[in-house]
Coordinates of C-alpha atoms in Angstrom, one line a residue:
Chain Z
X1 CA 6.2 -22.2 11.4
X2 CA 2.6 -21.5 12.3
X3 CA 2.0 -18.0 13.5
X4 CA -0.5 -17.7 16.4
X5 CA -1.5 -14.1 16.3
X6 CA -4.8 -12.6 17.5
X7 CA -6.4 -9.2 17.4
X8 CA -7.5 -7.5 20.5
X9 CA -8.0 -4.3 22.5
X10 CA -5.5 -4.4 25.2
X11 CA -5.3 -2.3 28.4
X12 CA -2.5 0.2 28.5
X13 CA -1.0 -0.1 32.0
X14 CA 1.9 2.3 31.5
X15 CA 2.7 5.1 29.1
X16 CA 5.5 7.7 29.2
X17 CA 7.5 9.8 26.9
X18 CA 11.2 8.7 27.3
X19 CA 12.7 11.2 24.8
X20 CA 11.3 13.9 22.6
X21 CA 8.7 12.3 20.4
X22 CA 9.5 8.8 21.7
X23 CA 6.9 6.9 23.7
X24 CA 7.2 3.9 25.9
X25 CA 3.9 2.0 26.3
X26 CA 3.1 -1.2 28.2
X27 CA 0.0 -3.3 27.4
X28 CA -1.7 -6.1 29.5
X29 CA -2.0 -9.0 27.0
X30 CA -1.2 -12.3 28.7
X31 CA -2.1 -14.5 25.8
X32 CA 0.2 -12.6 23.5
X33 CA 2.9 -12.2 26.0
X34 CA 3.1 -15.9 26.6
X35 CA 4.0 -16.7 23.0
X36 CA 5.7 -13.5 21.8
X37 CA 9.4 -13.6 21.0
X38 CA 12.2 -11.0 20.8
X39 CA 12.2 -9.4 17.3
X40 CA 8.5 -9.8 16.6
X41 CA 6.2 -6.9 16.2
X42 CA 2.6 -5.7 17.0
X43 CA 0.4 -4.0 14.4
X44 CA -1.3 -1.1 16.2
X45 CA -4.5 0.6 15.0
X46 CA -4.7 4.3 15.2
X47 CA -8.3 5.6 15.4
X48 CA -9.2 7.3 12.2
X49 CA -6.4 5.9 10.1
X50 CA -6.8 3.3 7.3
X51 CA -3.5 1.5 8.1
X52 CA -2.1 0.0 11.3
X53 CA 1.4 0.9 12.4
X54 CA 3.9 -1.9 13.0
X55 CA 5.8 -1.5 16.2
X56 CA 8.7 -3.8 17.4
X57 CA 8.3 -5.6 20.7
X58 CA 10.8 -4.1 23.2
X59 CA 10.4 -6.2 26.3
X60 CA 8.2 -9.4 27.1
X61 CA 7.2 -10.0 30.7
X62 CA 5.4 -13.4 30.6
X63 CA 5.0 -13.4 34.3
X64 CA 3.1 -10.0 34.4
X65 CA 1.5 -10.8 31.0
X66 CA 2.7 -7.5 29.5
X67 CA 4.4 -6.4 26.3
X68 CA 6.3 -3.2 26.1
X69 CA 6.6 -1.2 23.0
X70 CA 8.6 1.8 22.3
X71 CA 7.8 4.0 19.1
X72 CA 8.7 7.3 17.7
X73 CA 6.1 9.8 16.5
X74 CA 6.7 10.0 12.6
X75 CA 3.6 11.4 11.4
X76 CA -0.1 11.8 12.2
X77 CA -0.9 8.1 12.8
X78 CA 1.9 7.6 15.3
X79 CA 0.9 10.9 16.8
X80 CA -2.5 9.6 17.3
X81 CA -1.1 6.4 19.0
X82 CA 1.0 8.6 21.4
X83 CA -2.2 10.2 22.6
X84 CA -3.4 7.0 24.0
X85 CA -3.2 7.0 27.8
X86 CA -2.9 4.6 30.7
X87 CA -6.3 3.0 31.4
X88 CA -7.3 3.2 27.7
X89 CA -6.9 0.3 25.3
X90 CA -4.7 -0.2 22.3
X91 CA -6.0 -2.2 19.3
X92 CA -3.3 -4.7 18.3
X93 CA -2.7 -7.6 16.1
X94 CA 0.0 -9.5 17.7
X95 CA 2.5 -11.1 18.0
X96 CA 3.5 -10.9 14.3
X97 CA 6.4 -11.8 12.2
X98 CA 9.5 -14.0 12.7
X99 CA 11.7 -12.8 15.5
X100 CA 15.4 -13.3 16.3
X101 CA 17.1 -16.7 16.4
X102 CA 18.2 -16.9 20.0
X103 CA 21.2 -19.0 21.0
X104 CA 21.9 -20.5 24.3
X105 CA 22.2 -17.5 26.8
X106 CA 25.8 -18.4 27.6
X107 CA 26.8 -17.5 24.1
X108 CA 28.1 -14.0 23.3
X109 CA 25.8 -11.6 21.4
X110 CA 26.3 -8.1 20.1
X111 CA 23.0 -6.1 19.8
X112 CA 23.1 -3.0 17.6
X113 CA 20.5 -0.4 17.5
X114 CA 20.3 2.8 15.5
X115 CA 17.9 5.4 16.8
X116 CA 14.4 4.0 17.0
X117 CA 15.9 0.6 15.8
X118 CA 17.2 0.2 19.5
X119 CA 13.9 -0.8 21.3
X120 CA 13.8 -4.5 19.8
X121 CA 17.4 -5.0 21.0
X122 CA 16.3 -4.9 24.6
X123 CA 14.3 -8.2 24.5
X124 CA 17.2 -9.8 22.7
X125 CA 19.9 -8.4 25.2
X126 CA 17.8 -9.7 28.1
X127 CA 18.0 -13.1 26.8
X128 CA 21.9 -13.0 27.0
X129 CA 22.2 -10.8 30.1
X130 CA 25.9 -10.2 30.9
X131 CA 26.9 -12.1 27.6
X132 CA 25.3 -9.3 25.7
X133 CA 27.1 -6.1 24.3
X134 CA 24.7 -3.5 23.4
X135 CA 25.9 -0.9 20.9
X136 CA 23.5 1.9 20.3
X137 CA 23.7 5.1 18.4
X138 CA 21.5 8.2 18.3
X139 CA 21.4 11.6 16.7
X140 CA 22.0 13.5 19.9
X141 CA 21.9 13.2 23.7
X142 CA 18.2 14.2 23.6
X143 CA 17.4 11.1 21.5
X144 CA 19.2 8.5 23.7
X145 CA 16.8 5.9 25.1
X146 CA 16.8 2.6 27.1
X147 CA 20.4 2.8 28.4
X148 CA 19.3 2.0 32.1
X149 CA 17.2 -0.9 30.8
X150 CA 20.2 -2.4 29.0
X151 CA 22.4 -2.0 32.1
X152 CA 19.8 -3.4 34.2
X153 CA 19.8 -6.8 32.4
X154 CA 23.6 -6.9 32.9
X155 CA 24.6 -6.2 29.3
X156 CA 27.6 -4.1 28.5
X157 CA 26.5 -0.9 26.8
X158 CA 28.5 1.1 24.3
X159 CA 26.9 4.4 23.2
X160 CA 27.5 6.9 20.5
X161 CA 25.8 10.0 19.1
X162 CA 26.2 11.8 15.8
X163 CA 27.0 15.1 17.5
X164 CA 29.1 13.7 20.4
X165 CA 26.7 15.1 23.1
X166 CA 26.6 11.8 24.9
X167 CA 28.8 8.7 24.5
X168 CA 31.3 8.6 21.7
X169 CA 30.9 10.9 18.7
X170 CA 30.5 8.8 15.7
X171 CA 28.7 5.7 14.2
X172 CA 27.7 2.4 15.7
X173 CA 29.9 0.6 13.2
X174 CA 33.1 2.5 14.7
X175 CA 32.0 0.9 18.0
X176 CA 31.5 -2.4 16.4
X177 CA 34.9 -2.4 14.7
X178 CA 36.5 -1.7 18.2
X179 CA 34.4 -4.5 19.7
X180 CA 35.2 -7.0 17.0
X181 CA 38.9 -6.3 17.3
X182 CA 38.6 -7.4 21.0
X183 CA 36.2 -10.4 20.9
X184 CA 34.5 -12.8 18.6
X185 CA 30.8 -12.8 19.1
X186 CA 28.6 -15.8 18.4
X187 CA 25.9 -13.7 16.9
X188 CA 25.0 -10.1 16.0
X189 CA 21.7 -8.5 15.9
X190 CA 21.0 -5.2 14.3
X191 CA 18.0 -2.9 13.8
X192 CA 18.2 0.7 12.4
X193 CA 18.5 2.7 9.2
X194 CA 19.3 0.5 6.1
X195 CA 22.8 2.1 5.6
X196 CA 23.6 1.0 9.2
X197 CA 22.3 -2.6 8.7
X198 CA 24.3 -2.8 5.5
X199 CA 27.5 -1.6 7.1
X200 CA 27.0 -4.1 10.0
X201 CA 26.1 -6.9 7.6
X202 CA 29.5 -6.3 5.7
X203 CA 31.4 -6.5 8.8
X204 CA 29.7 -9.7 10.1
X205 CA 30.1 -11.3 6.8
X206 CA 33.7 -10.5 6.5
X207 CA 34.4 -12.2 9.9
X208 CA 32.0 -14.9 9.2
X209 CA 29.7 -14.1 12.3
X210 CA 26.1 -15.1 12.0
X211 CA 24.0 -11.9 11.9
X212 CA 20.4 -11.1 11.9
X213 CA 19.0 -7.8 10.8
X214 CA 15.4 -6.5 11.5
X215 CA 14.0 -4.6 8.5
X216 CA 11.4 -2.1 8.1
X217 CA 9.0 -1.4 5.2
X218 CA 5.7 0.4 4.7
X219 CA 3.2 -2.3 5.6
X220 CA -0.4 -3.2 4.9
X221 CA -2.2 -6.1 6.5
X222 CA 0.8 -7.2 8.7
X223 CA -0.1 -10.9 8.3
X224 CA 1.2 -11.8 5.0
X225 CA -1.8 -11.4 2.7
X226 CA -1.5 -8.1 0.9
X227 CA 2.2 -8.4 -0.1
X228 CA 2.9 -4.8 0.0
X229 CA 5.9 -4.8 2.5
X230 CA 8.3 -6.3 0.0
X231 CA 12.1 -6.7 0.6
X232 CA 14.5 -8.3 -1.8
X233 CA 16.0 -11.5 -0.5
X234 CA 18.4 -14.0 -2.1
X235 CA 17.7 -17.5 -1.0
X236 CA 18.6 -20.8 -2.7
X237 CA 20.3 -19.0 -5.5
X238 CA 17.2 -17.1 -6.4
X239 CA 16.3 -13.4 -5.8
X240 CA 12.8 -12.5 -5.0
X241 CA 10.6 -10.3 -3.1
X242 CA 9.9 -11.7 0.4
X243 CA 7.7 -9.8 2.8
X244 CA 8.8 -8.1 6.1
X245 CA 5.6 -8.9 7.9
X246 CA 5.5 -12.7 7.4
X247 CA 9.0 -13.7 6.3
X248 CA 10.7 -11.1 8.6
X249 CA 11.0 -8.7 10.0
X250 CA 14.2 -10.5 11.2
X251 CA 16.3 -11.9 8.3
X252 CA 19.8 -13.4 7.9
X253 CA 21.9 -10.6 6.8
X254 CA 23.4 -12.7 4.1
X255 CA 20.1 -13.0 2.4
X256 CA 19.2 -9.3 2.3
X257 CA 19.7 -7.5 -0.9
X258 CA 20.2 -4.0 0.6
X259 CA 20.0 -2.2 -2.8
X260 CA 17.1 -4.3 -4.0
Chain E
X1 CA -33.7 -14.3 10.6
X2 CA -33.3 -12.8 6.9
X3 CA -32.1 -15.0 4.1
X4 CA -28.7 -13.6 3.2
X5 CA -28.2 -16.0 0.2
X6 CA -27.6 -14.5 -3.2
X7 CA -27.3 -16.0 -6.7
X8 CA -24.8 -14.6 -9.2
X9 CA -24.5 -16.3 -12.7
X10 CA -26.1 -19.4 -11.4
X11 CA -23.8 -19.7 -8.3
X12 CA -25.4 -19.5 -4.9
X13 CA -23.4 -17.7 -2.2
X14 CA -24.5 -18.2 1.5
X15 CA -24.2 -14.4 2.0
X16 CA -23.3 -11.5 -0.2
X17 CA -19.9 -10.6 1.3
X18 CA -16.6 -11.7 -0.4
X19 CA -13.2 -10.6 0.5
X20 CA -11.7 -8.9 -2.7
X21 CA -8.9 -10.2 -4.6
X22 CA -5.4 -9.0 -3.3
X23 CA -6.7 -8.0 0.1
X24 CA -7.1 -11.7 1.5
X25 CA -4.3 -13.7 -0.1
X26 CA -5.6 -17.3 -0.4
X27 CA -7.4 -17.0 3.1
X28 CA -4.6 -18.7 5.1
X29 CA -3.7 -15.6 7.1
X30 CA -7.3 -14.8 8.0
X31 CA -8.2 -18.4 9.0
X32 CA -6.3 -17.7 12.2
X33 CA -9.0 -15.2 13.0
X34 CA -12.2 -17.0 11.9
X35 CA -13.5 -20.0 9.8
X36 CA -13.6 -19.1 6.1
X37 CA -16.8 -20.9 5.8
X38 CA -18.5 -17.9 7.3
X39 CA -17.8 -15.9 4.2
X40 CA -20.0 -15.7 1.2
X41 CA -17.0 -16.6 -1.0
X42 CA -13.3 -15.6 -1.5
X43 CA -11.9 -13.8 -4.6
X44 CA -8.4 -15.0 -4.4
X45 CA -5.2 -13.3 -5.1
X46 CA -4.7 -12.5 -8.8
X47 CA -3.0 -15.4 -10.6
X48 CA -0.7 -15.1 -13.5
X49 CA 0.4 -17.9 -15.8
X50 CA 4.0 -17.7 -14.5
X51 CA 5.3 -16.5 -11.1
X52 CA 5.4 -12.8 -10.9
X53 CA 7.6 -10.9 -8.4
X54 CA 5.7 -7.6 -8.4
X55 CA 6.9 -4.0 -8.2
X56 CA 9.9 -2.7 -6.0
X57 CA 8.9 -1.3 -2.6
X58 CA 7.5 0.8 -1.2
X59 CA 4.3 -0.5 -2.5
X60 CA 1.8 1.3 -0.2
X61 CA 1.0 4.8 0.9
X62 CA -1.8 5.8 3.4
X63 CA -4.1 8.6 2.1
X64 CA -7.0 10.4 3.8
X65 CA -9.6 7.6 4.2
X66 CA -7.7 5.2 2.2
X67 CA -4.5 3.9 0.7
X68 CA -2.6 3.4 -2.6
X69 CA -1.0 0.2 -3.6
X70 CA 1.4 -0.8 -6.2
X71 CA 1.9 -4.5 -5.5
X72 CA 2.0 -5.4 -9.3
X73 CA 0.3 -8.9 -9.1
X74 CA 3.0 -10.7 -7.1
X75 CA 2.0 -14.3 -7.0
X76 CA 3.4 -17.6 -7.4
X77 CA 1.9 -18.5 -10.8
X78 CA -0.8 -20.8 -12.0
X79 CA 1.0 -24.1 -11.2
X80 CA 1.6 -23.2 -7.6
X81 CA -2.1 -22.0 -7.2
X82 CA -3.3 -25.3 -8.7
X83 CA -1.1 -27.5 -6.5
X84 CA -0.7 -25.6 -3.4
X85 CA -3.6 -23.1 -2.8
X86 CA -6.6 -24.4 -4.7
X87 CA -6.9 -27.9 -3.0
X88 CA -6.8 -26.1 0.4
X89 CA -9.3 -23.5 -0.6
X90 CA -11.7 -26.2 -1.9
X91 CA -12.1 -27.6 1.6
X92 CA -13.3 -24.3 3.1
X93 CA -16.9 -24.6 2.4
X94 CA -17.2 -21.3 0.7
X95 CA -17.4 -20.2 -3.0
X96 CA -14.0 -19.8 -4.5
X97 CA -13.6 -17.1 -7.2
X98 CA -10.4 -17.5 -9.1
X99 CA -9.0 -14.0 -10.2
X100 CA -7.0 -14.4 -13.4
X101 CA -4.7 -11.7 -14.8
X102 CA -2.9 -12.6 -18.0
X103 CA -0.2 -10.3 -19.6
X104 CA -1.9 -11.0 -23.1
X105 CA -5.3 -12.1 -24.2
X106 CA -3.6 -15.6 -25.0
X107 CA -2.5 -15.9 -21.5
X108 CA -5.9 -15.0 -20.0
X109 CA -7.5 -17.7 -22.2
X110 CA -4.8 -20.2 -21.1
X111 CA -5.4 -19.4 -17.5
X112 CA -9.3 -19.7 -18.0
X113 CA -8.8 -23.1 -19.9
X114 CA -6.7 -24.5 -17.3
X115 CA -9.0 -23.6 -14.5
X116 CA -12.1 -24.7 -16.4
X117 CA -11.4 -28.3 -15.4
X118 CA -10.9 -27.4 -11.8
X119 CA -13.7 -27.0 -9.0
X120 CA -13.3 -23.3 -8.7
X121 CA -16.9 -21.8 -8.6
X122 CA -16.2 -18.8 -10.8
X123 CA -13.7 -16.9 -12.7
X124 CA -12.9 -13.2 -12.3
X125 CA -11.2 -11.9 -15.2
X126 CA -9.0 -9.0 -14.1
X127 CA -8.8 -6.4 -17.0
X128 CA -8.2 -3.6 -14.6
X129 CA -5.0 -3.9 -12.5
X130 CA -3.4 -0.4 -12.6
X131 CA 0.1 -1.7 -11.4
X132 CA 1.3 -3.7 -14.4
X133 CA 2.6 -2.7 -17.7
X134 CA 1.2 -5.6 -19.7
X135 CA -2.4 -6.9 -19.5
X136 CA -4.4 -5.5 -16.5
X137 CA -5.8 -2.0 -17.2
X138 CA -4.4 -2.0 -20.7
X139 CA -7.2 -4.4 -21.5
X140 CA -9.8 -2.7 -19.5
X141 CA -9.6 0.8 -20.8
X142 CA -10.8 0.4 -24.3
X143 CA -14.0 -1.3 -25.4
X144 CA -12.3 -3.1 -28.2
X145 CA -9.6 -4.8 -26.0
X146 CA -12.0 -5.5 -23.2
X147 CA -14.4 -7.3 -25.6
X148 CA -11.6 -9.0 -27.2
X149 CA -10.2 -10.6 -24.2
X150 CA -13.6 -11.4 -22.7
X151 CA -14.3 -13.2 -26.1
X152 CA -11.2 -15.3 -25.9
X153 CA -11.8 -16.3 -22.4
X154 CA -15.4 -17.0 -23.0
X155 CA -14.6 -19.3 -25.8
X156 CA -12.5 -21.6 -23.6
X157 CA -14.5 -21.8 -20.3
X158 CA -18.0 -22.8 -19.3
X159 CA -17.3 -21.6 -15.6
X160 CA -19.4 -18.6 -14.7
X161 CA -17.3 -15.7 -16.0
X162 CA -17.2 -12.3 -14.1
X163 CA -15.1 -9.5 -15.5
X164 CA -13.4 -7.0 -13.1
X165 CA -13.7 -3.4 -14.5
X166 CA -11.4 -0.4 -14.1
X167 CA -12.8 2.9 -13.0
X168 CA -9.9 4.7 -14.9
X169 CA -12.0 5.1 -18.0
X170 CA -14.1 7.7 -19.6
X171 CA -17.3 5.6 -19.8
X172 CA -17.5 2.5 -17.8
X173 CA -20.9 1.7 -19.0
X174 CA -19.7 1.3 -22.6
X175 CA -16.9 -1.1 -21.5
X176 CA -19.4 -2.9 -19.4
X177 CA -21.8 -3.3 -22.3
X178 CA -19.0 -4.4 -24.6
X179 CA -18.0 -7.1 -22.2
X180 CA -21.5 -8.2 -21.7
X181 CA -22.0 -8.6 -25.4
X182 CA -19.1 -11.0 -25.6
X183 CA -20.7 -13.3 -23.1
X184 CA -19.6 -12.2 -19.5
X185 CA -21.9 -13.7 -16.9
X186 CA -21.3 -11.0 -14.3
X187 CA -19.2 -7.8 -13.7
X188 CA -17.3 -6.8 -10.7
X189 CA -16.4 -3.2 -10.0
X190 CA -14.6 -1.0 -9.2
X191 CA -10.9 -1.9 -9.2
X192 CA -8.7 0.8 -7.7
X193 CA -8.4 4.4 -9.0
X194 CA -5.0 5.5 -10.2
X195 CA -3.3 7.9 -7.7
X196 CA -0.1 9.3 -6.5
X197 CA 1.4 10.7 -3.3
X198 CA 4.6 12.7 -3.0
X199 CA 6.9 13.0 0.0
X200 CA 7.5 16.8 0.1
X201 CA 10.7 16.5 2.0
X202 CA 12.4 14.2 -0.6
X203 CA 10.3 15.4 -3.6
X204 CA 9.9 11.7 -4.4
X205 CA 6.8 9.8 -4.9
X206 CA 6.1 7.6 -1.8
X207 CA 5.4 4.5 -4.1
X208 CA 8.6 3.2 -5.9
X209 CA 6.2 2.6 -8.8
X210 CA 5.4 6.4 -8.6
X211 CA 1.7 5.7 -9.2
X212 CA -0.7 3.1 -7.6
X213 CA -4.3 2.2 -7.1
X214 CA -6.5 4.1 -4.5
X215 CA -8.9 2.1 -2.4
X216 CA -10.6 2.4 0.9
X217 CA -13.5 4.7 2.0
X218 CA -12.3 7.6 -0.1
X219 CA -13.4 5.9 -3.3
X220 CA -16.7 4.6 -1.9
X221 CA -19.0 7.3 -3.4
X222 CA -17.4 6.8 -6.8
X223 CA -17.9 3.0 -6.6
X224 CA -21.4 3.5 -5.6
X225 CA -22.0 5.9 -8.6
X226 CA -20.2 3.6 -11.1
X227 CA -22.2 0.4 -9.9
X228 CA -25.5 2.2 -10.2
X229 CA -24.6 3.3 -13.7
X230 CA -23.3 0.0 -14.8
X231 CA -26.3 -1.9 -13.2
X232 CA -28.7 0.2 -15.2
X233 CA -26.7 -0.4 -18.5
X234 CA -26.4 -4.1 -18.4
X235 CA -28.6 -7.1 -17.8
X236 CA -26.0 -9.3 -16.0
X237 CA -25.4 -9.1 -12.3
X238 CA -22.9 -6.7 -10.8
X239 CA -20.7 -7.3 -7.8
X240 CA -19.8 -4.0 -6.1
X241 CA -16.7 -3.0 -4.4
X242 CA -14.7 0.0 -3.5
X243 CA -14.3 1.3 0.1
X244 CA -16.9 -0.8 1.7
X245 CA -16.1 -1.0 5.3
X246 CA -19.5 -1.4 7.2
X247 CA -22.8 -3.2 6.7
X248 CA -24.5 0.1 5.8
X249 CA -21.9 0.6 3.0
X250 CA -22.6 -2.9 1.7
X251 CA -26.4 -2.3 1.8
X252 CA -25.9 1.1 0.1
X253 CA -23.8 -0.7 -2.5
X254 CA -26.6 -3.3 -3.1
X255 CA -29.3 -0.7 -3.4
X256 CA -27.1 0.9 -6.1
X257 CA -27.4 -2.3 -8.0
X258 CA -25.1 -4.8 -6.7
X259 CA -26.0 -8.4 -6.3
X260 CA -23.1 -8.9 -3.8
X261 CA -20.1 -6.9 -2.5
X262 CA -16.4 -7.5 -2.1
X263 CA -14.5 -6.1 0.8
X264 CA -10.7 -5.1 0.5
X265 CA -8.8 -2.3 2.3
X266 CA -11.1 -2.5 5.3
X267 CA -9.7 -5.8 6.3
X268 CA -6.2 -4.3 6.9
X269 CA -7.4 -2.1 9.6
X270 CA -10.0 -4.7 10.9
X271 CA -9.6 -8.3 10.0
X272 CA -13.0 -9.1 11.2
X273 CA -14.6 -6.5 8.7
X274 CA -16.2 -9.1 6.5
X275 CA -17.9 -10.8 9.4
X276 CA -19.1 -7.7 10.9
X277 CA -20.5 -6.7 7.6
X278 CA -22.4 -10.0 7.3
X279 CA -23.8 -9.8 10.9
X280 CA -24.7 -6.1 10.4
X281 CA -26.5 -6.8 7.2
X282 CA -28.5 -9.6 8.9
X283 CA -29.4 -7.2 11.6
X284 CA -30.4 -4.5 9.3
X285 CA -32.6 -7.0 7.3
X286 CA -34.5 -8.0 10.6
X287 CA -34.9 -4.5 11.7
X288 CA -36.3 -3.3 8.4
X289 CA -38.4 -6.4 7.7
X290 CA -36.4 -7.5 4.7
X291 CA -36.8 -11.2 4.4
X292 CA -34.4 -11.7 1.4
X293 CA -31.2 -9.7 1.1
X294 CA -31.3 -10.1 -2.6
X295 CA -34.6 -8.1 -2.7
X296 CA -32.7 -4.8 -1.9
X297 CA -30.6 -5.0 -5.1
X298 CA -31.2 -2.1 -7.4
X299 CA -33.9 -0.6 -5.2
X300 CA -32.5 2.9 -5.0
X301 CA -35.3 5.3 -6.2
X302 CA -33.5 7.9 -8.1
X303 CA -34.9 11.4 -8.1

């Protein structure tokens, strides 16, 4: 598959904080929006920092020519990114990586997001509309994001928080277990902490449901040249380090060596 | 319009800007941004005799004005390079520098011998990788082992031979002289400086390898100093690298004694950095009535 990324400075048309330390930014980038796929990411430059920050694509609007990204302030670089305002530009290399494999929209999909792993699930859920079930989990009510967006695309939403302040108290895998007891999905997508991905992968494999997980790793170039964002993969009977930026971020869960 | 051509060990480069080994893969990823023919050359990803999987992640940590990496020479091995990458690279109308990294002196010699019969323009012998247990910096941190591996490689190749030096040494000029004495045609420096970052919440190093190589603007003054010292200690040409991110940096490095420059970490932030440096150097020459870029090499006037 030939990647068709470009680098550019794109106008920020919307920006708002949607939870404490979580920012929702829309950029005008028709050429990128035209080819971007759910599960891909953008590599955003933060002025004054040596490395770009990879951020998942949350929503693609090909008609408006916009991409929406949602990110969490985790350090000084993402803090700098969060200071960009509407009317200013964001320097992105995009779209990058391999996104989700999308089945026909009439198939049943379960989209699972843990915390800041939730945003990429929106673009996937929008593809399936009412055939999508979105399970998302957060630390607490104050960290819950995107629930109205999921509902707006017709998806069924199941929510949990670690402290029980919103939705069910517990983990996304508890909700997944309940879900799997009732229905047989055609595909599962997951993005979130590695422990969560591993637990989701175990359940998917036990029921023989195709499952893709979106991985995260500290990244350099973003395009597959520097080889720093390694993740251990088993493919064709062989274990090796693939790279999140070029071979992923989305992988077939059966290939990922979570403890690698 | 200034003449940007430079000659190193008999090889003419159309301009003095070369993406550094490890930062640019085999060029494929950056060809999406611009034609590789615009570059002076490409120092391709370090090649080992056999496939190498590299170190466990995380392999990168940001630092003030730079970054640490601990990739550990992940690459597909010589066969894959010869079959899959080199034929493609040779069509790109730019100079190809093959970077070789053996685990032993014998492996370095075998790599060189195998590449001797190919159309690569130059060999860059990596005796300075800080992220591998065997070979790499183990060669480059003593005069004796640096000389020995250079001698072995020199014996089996007539290709122009450039040796890439480590800054993690007491006296880089002594190593440079030892390598020159064994027949190196050129030197490239500096490889990365060994560094470390710790996550104070987890009390764990950020890199799974614990330590890694520091690059980026943070190392630039050290690189300039070392290039200046080495250029004054040897007669063979020096290719300068370490934290170059602007045309002004490249010009400064050449004034310190470099005949050409390599650009690494800057490319991650700005994929167009090599081109912008080339364009900026041409502009600077025109503005300063410099007709030949090669005329500025070593022109610093020390106090």
